[in-house]
């Protein structure tokens, strides 16, 4: 299987923006093991801005574009340094790919992106994709990494997109405020009712929320790709997903 795993800022960092070492070590170990089973793996990793904020010791995510882009440039470095180091422990090679929406809109750069991605996978390397935040302005950016994950899955012709986040999946109500909230385990169509279930965004350092995950699901499903939203605080769930067990919320791609 060719799998795209999207890791959110809330999964990778503490609230301070500093790296969650225990979590990331566990994740890289399990992802390496799944690679060892013979699956092809592409990561879409957030956390550049969050980690830049942490490294610069800023109190919160900056509002102005220049500081945000500077934080992304700093954090992206740190992020790739960590992935390179941790995956190396399990003998896996990683490669950084930074793109914007403009790169995907343009036929030539999209083709280049696909060629490089396919070549990396043939070489047994794990591509790690993020938005090129240090140059991306609103007009040319994908905007959030959930959507980016789906765009990457579609362009890489993936079989499965897994979005790891800080909640178990899509609920009938906000589980942080309602005791009656129930997890939806399977979704066949993004209806207006389903869209209504998406609340506001989650953590302070993150960009997306459930709404961007539903946008991602729509793109993936349309491209015939299944998507799973699962809780990134429990990286071992990745094994269960690969074993076809019921985990989080699964969105069924159009076949
Ligand atoms: N590209 C952003 C970053 O790496 C994250 C965007 C998102 O979380 O949706 O910080």
Short mmCIF file of C-alpha atoms and ligand atoms in Angstrom, two decimals:
data_model
loop_
_atom_site.label_atom_id
_atom_site.label_comp_id
_atom_site.label_asym_id
_atom_site.label_seq_id
_atom_site.Cartn_x
_atom_site.Cartn_y
_atom_site.Cartn_z
CA UNK A 1 0.00 0.00 0.00
CA UNK A 2 1.03 3.59 -0.58
CA UNK A 3 0.09 5.55 2.52
CA UNK A 4 0.15 9.26 3.27
CA UNK A 5 0.31 10.10 6.98
CA UNK A 6 -0.41 13.67 8.03
CA UNK A 7 1.01 14.69 11.38
CA UNK A 8 -0.47 17.78 13.00
CA UNK A 9 1.30 20.34 15.15
CA UNK A 10 -0.67 19.18 18.21
CA UNK A 11 0.68 15.67 17.70
CA UNK A 12 4.31 16.73 17.31
CA UNK A 13 4.74 19.52 19.84
CA UNK A 14 3.82 20.45 23.37
CA UNK A 15 1.65 23.52 23.92
CA UNK A 16 4.87 25.54 24.22
CA UNK A 17 5.73 24.70 20.63
CA UNK A 18 8.68 22.67 21.82
CA UNK A 19 9.00 19.17 20.40
CA UNK A 20 7.17 16.34 22.14
CA UNK A 21 10.17 14.02 22.18
CA UNK A 22 8.46 10.95 23.60
CA UNK A 23 5.63 11.17 21.05
CA UNK A 24 7.83 11.83 18.04
CA UNK A 25 10.21 9.01 18.97
CA UNK A 26 7.30 6.60 19.26
CA UNK A 27 5.81 7.78 15.97
CA UNK A 28 9.03 7.46 14.00
CA UNK A 29 9.57 3.96 15.41
CA UNK A 30 6.09 2.77 14.41
CA UNK A 31 6.21 4.48 11.01
CA UNK A 32 9.58 2.80 10.37
CA UNK A 33 8.10 -0.55 11.30
CA UNK A 34 5.18 -0.08 8.90
CA UNK A 35 7.70 0.82 6.18
CA UNK A 36 9.56 -2.39 7.05
CA UNK A 37 6.36 -4.35 6.42
CA UNK A 38 6.77 -3.24 2.83
CA UNK A 39 4.42 -0.29 2.58
CA UNK A 40 5.37 2.93 0.83
CA UNK A 41 5.05 5.92 3.08
CA UNK A 42 4.80 9.66 2.56
CA UNK A 43 4.58 12.02 5.51
CA UNK A 44 2.91 15.40 5.45
CA UNK A 45 4.22 17.13 8.52
CA UNK A 46 3.08 20.33 10.15
CA UNK A 47 4.95 21.85 13.05
CA UNK A 48 7.33 24.20 11.26
CA UNK A 49 5.72 27.38 12.55
CA UNK A 50 4.99 25.84 15.96
CA UNK A 51 8.56 24.70 16.40
CA UNK A 52 9.94 28.03 15.20
CA UNK A 53 7.75 29.74 17.80
CA UNK A 54 9.10 27.38 20.45
CA UNK A 55 12.70 27.83 19.40
CA UNK A 56 12.43 31.62 19.34
CA UNK A 57 10.72 31.50 22.75
CA UNK A 58 7.83 33.60 21.44
CA UNK A 59 4.80 33.65 23.74
CA UNK A 60 2.35 32.83 20.95
CA UNK A 61 2.02 32.25 17.24
CA UNK A 62 2.76 35.60 15.54
CA UNK A 63 0.04 37.32 13.49
CA UNK A 64 2.23 39.12 11.02
CA UNK A 65 3.29 37.34 7.87
CA UNK A 66 7.02 38.11 8.07
CA UNK A 67 7.47 36.69 11.58
CA UNK A 68 5.30 33.68 10.77
CA UNK A 69 7.40 32.97 7.69
CA UNK A 70 10.62 33.45 9.66
CA UNK A 71 9.34 31.06 12.36
CA UNK A 72 8.47 28.51 9.65
CA UNK A 73 11.97 28.76 8.15
CA UNK A 74 13.55 28.15 11.57
CA UNK A 75 11.14 25.40 12.60
CA UNK A 76 11.30 23.53 9.29
CA UNK A 77 15.03 23.08 9.77
CA UNK A 78 14.57 21.73 13.28
CA UNK A 79 11.75 19.47 12.11
CA UNK A 80 13.78 17.87 9.32
CA UNK A 81 16.84 17.57 11.54
CA UNK A 82 14.74 15.55 13.97
CA UNK A 83 13.10 13.32 11.37
CA UNK A 84 16.45 12.67 9.71
CA UNK A 85 18.02 11.74 13.03
CA UNK A 86 15.16 9.59 14.34
CA UNK A 87 14.39 7.70 11.12
CA UNK A 88 18.11 7.09 10.65
CA UNK A 89 18.05 5.06 13.88
CA UNK A 90 15.83 2.58 12.05
CA UNK A 91 17.84 2.82 8.80
CA UNK A 92 15.32 4.87 6.87
CA UNK A 93 16.18 7.76 4.63
CA UNK A 94 13.97 10.85 4.47
CA UNK A 95 13.70 13.69 1.95
CA UNK A 96 12.17 17.14 2.31
CA UNK A 97 9.64 18.40 -0.23
CA UNK A 98 8.22 21.90 0.25
CA UNK A 99 5.40 23.00 -2.04
CA UNK A 100 2.68 25.61 -2.41
CA UNK A 101 -0.71 25.45 -4.13
CA UNK A 102 0.79 27.31 -7.08
CA UNK A 103 3.17 24.39 -7.66
CA UNK A 104 0.23 22.01 -7.93
CA UNK A 105 -1.88 24.34 -10.09
CA UNK A 106 0.87 24.60 -12.68
CA UNK A 107 1.07 21.51 -14.92
CA UNK A 108 4.84 21.53 -15.23
CA UNK A 109 5.70 21.92 -11.55
CA UNK A 110 2.96 19.43 -10.60
CA UNK A 111 4.54 16.92 -12.96
CA UNK A 112 7.98 17.63 -11.47
CA UNK A 113 6.55 17.12 -7.99
CA UNK A 114 5.03 13.79 -8.99
CA UNK A 115 8.21 12.63 -10.75
CA UNK A 116 10.41 13.44 -7.76
CA UNK A 117 7.95 11.85 -5.34
CA UNK A 118 7.78 8.64 -7.38
CA UNK A 119 11.54 8.49 -7.79
CA UNK A 120 12.07 8.96 -4.04
CA UNK A 121 9.64 6.13 -3.31
CA UNK A 122 11.36 3.89 -5.87
CA UNK A 123 14.63 4.64 -4.11
CA UNK A 124 13.05 3.52 -0.84
CA UNK A 125 13.11 7.02 0.62
CA UNK A 126 10.33 8.51 2.73
CA UNK A 127 9.30 11.94 1.36
CA UNK A 128 8.30 14.43 4.07
CA UNK A 129 6.13 17.20 2.65
CA UNK A 130 5.16 20.55 4.11
CA UNK A 131 3.85 23.76 2.68
CA UNK A 132 6.68 26.07 1.68
CA UNK A 133 5.57 28.46 4.42
CA UNK A 134 8.49 30.85 4.18
CA UNK A 135 7.39 31.95 0.69
CA UNK A 136 3.68 31.10 0.70
CA UNK A 137 1.28 34.01 0.87
CA UNK A 138 -2.48 33.57 0.98
CA UNK A 139 -2.97 33.58 -2.80
CA UNK A 140 -0.51 30.80 -3.47
CA UNK A 141 -0.74 28.63 -0.37
CA UNK A 142 -2.79 25.51 0.19
CA UNK A 143 -3.38 27.10 3.59
CA UNK A 144 -3.55 24.09 5.88
CA UNK A 145 -1.86 20.73 6.00
CA UNK A 146 -5.06 18.64 6.12
CA UNK A 147 -5.86 19.86 2.63
CA UNK A 148 -2.19 19.54 1.69
CA UNK A 149 -2.30 15.91 2.87
CA UNK A 150 -5.23 15.21 0.55
CA UNK A 151 -3.58 17.04 -2.36
CA UNK A 152 -0.42 15.00 -1.84
CA UNK A 153 -2.39 11.73 -1.54
CA UNK A 154 -4.23 12.51 -4.77
CA UNK A 155 -1.08 13.47 -6.69
CA UNK A 156 0.84 10.49 -5.36
CA UNK A 157 -2.05 8.19 -6.23
CA UNK A 158 -2.06 6.89 -2.65
CA UNK A 159 -4.28 4.09 -1.35
CA UNK A 160 -4.88 5.60 2.07
CA UNK A 161 -4.60 8.96 3.83
CA UNK A 162 -4.25 8.92 7.62
CA UNK A 163 -4.69 12.21 9.47
CA UNK A 164 -3.34 12.12 13.02
CA UNK A 165 -4.70 14.80 15.30
CA UNK A 166 -5.53 15.52 18.94
CA UNK A 167 -9.01 13.97 18.93
CA UNK A 168 -10.31 10.46 18.20
CA UNK A 169 -12.19 11.43 15.05
CA UNK A 170 -15.41 13.13 13.99
CA UNK A 171 -18.04 13.38 16.72
CA UNK A 172 -21.76 14.12 16.65
CA UNK A 173 -21.04 16.97 19.11
CA UNK A 174 -17.92 18.64 20.48
CA UNK A 175 -16.48 16.01 22.88
CA UNK A 176 -14.66 18.73 24.85
CA UNK A 177 -17.95 20.29 25.90
CA UNK A 178 -20.62 17.60 25.50
CA UNK A 179 -20.90 14.30 27.33
CA UNK A 180 -23.32 13.00 24.71
CA UNK A 181 -20.81 13.31 21.89
CA UNK A 182 -20.55 10.10 19.87
CA UNK A 183 -17.75 9.12 17.55
CA UNK A 184 -18.77 8.45 13.93
CA UNK A 185 -16.82 5.43 12.77
CA UNK A 186 -17.63 5.54 9.08
CA UNK A 187 -18.62 8.27 6.63
CA UNK A 188 -19.63 7.61 3.02
CA UNK A 189 -20.58 11.15 1.98
CA UNK A 190 -19.75 14.65 3.17
CA UNK A 191 -23.33 15.85 3.51
CA UNK A 192 -24.31 19.30 4.85
CA UNK A 193 -25.24 17.50 8.11
CA UNK A 194 -21.71 16.07 8.39
CA UNK A 195 -20.24 19.48 7.61
CA UNK A 196 -22.32 20.97 10.44
CA UNK A 197 -20.56 18.66 12.91
CA UNK A 198 -17.20 20.35 12.39
CA UNK A 199 -16.57 22.81 15.20
CA UNK A 200 -13.94 25.50 15.60
CA UNK A 201 -10.22 24.84 15.35
CA UNK A 202 -8.34 22.92 18.01
CA UNK A 203 -4.97 24.00 19.36
CA UNK A 204 -3.47 27.49 19.42
CA UNK A 205 -0.40 26.67 17.34
CA UNK A 206 -2.27 24.70 14.69
CA UNK A 207 -3.88 26.01 11.53
CA UNK A 208 -6.71 23.60 10.80
CA UNK A 209 -9.59 22.00 12.66
CA UNK A 210 -12.33 19.52 11.81
CA UNK A 211 -13.52 21.68 8.91
CA UNK A 212 -10.19 21.45 7.08
CA UNK A 213 -10.22 17.69 7.74
CA UNK A 214 -13.61 17.41 6.06
CA UNK A 215 -12.27 19.41 3.10
CA UNK A 216 -9.40 16.96 2.95
CA UNK A 217 -11.83 14.03 3.13
CA UNK A 218 -13.79 15.46 0.22
CA UNK A 219 -10.69 15.72 -1.98
CA UNK A 220 -9.48 12.24 -1.01
CA UNK A 221 -12.89 10.57 -1.43
CA UNK A 222 -13.39 12.21 -4.81
CA UNK A 223 -10.00 10.80 -5.86
CA UNK A 224 -11.09 7.32 -4.70
CA UNK A 225 -8.84 7.34 -1.63
CA UNK A 226 -9.98 6.26 1.84
CA UNK A 227 -9.10 8.59 4.69
CA UNK A 228 -8.89 7.90 8.44
CA UNK A 229 -8.85 10.52 11.19
CA UNK A 230 -7.22 9.07 14.31
CA UNK A 231 -5.75 10.19 17.60
CA UNK A 232 -2.07 11.04 17.25
CA UNK A 233 -1.52 10.85 20.99
CA UNK A 234 -1.70 7.05 20.51
CA UNK A 235 0.75 6.30 17.68
CA UNK A 236 0.23 2.53 18.10
CA UNK A 237 -3.21 3.01 16.50
CA UNK A 238 -1.33 3.11 13.20
CA UNK A 239 -0.82 -0.66 13.51
CA UNK A 240 -4.55 -1.16 14.04
CA UNK A 241 -5.37 0.98 11.00
CA UNK A 242 -2.97 -1.08 8.89
CA UNK A 243 -4.60 -4.27 10.22
CA UNK A 244 -7.96 -2.97 9.01
CA UNK A 245 -9.35 -2.58 12.54
CA UNK A 246 -11.97 0.03 13.33
CA UNK A 247 -10.08 3.17 14.42
CA UNK A 248 -11.25 6.77 14.61
CA UNK A 249 -13.42 7.94 11.71
CA UNK A 250 -13.00 6.35 8.31
CA UNK A 251 -14.11 8.16 5.16
CA UNK A 252 -14.72 5.85 2.22
CA UNK A 253 -13.32 6.91 -1.14
CA UNK A 254 -15.51 6.69 -4.25
CA UNK A 255 -14.73 3.46 -6.05
N1 LIG B 1 2.58 24.36 7.35
C1 LIG B 1 2.33 24.72 8.72
C2 LIG B 1 3.53 24.40 9.59
O1 LIG B 1 4.31 23.55 9.27
C3 LIG B 1 1.18 23.97 9.31
C4 LIG B 1 -0.12 24.14 8.64
C5 LIG B 1 -1.16 23.27 9.34
O2 LIG B 1 -0.93 22.82 10.45
O3 LIG B 1 -2.23 23.05 8.78
O4 LIG B 1 3.70 24.97 10.62
#
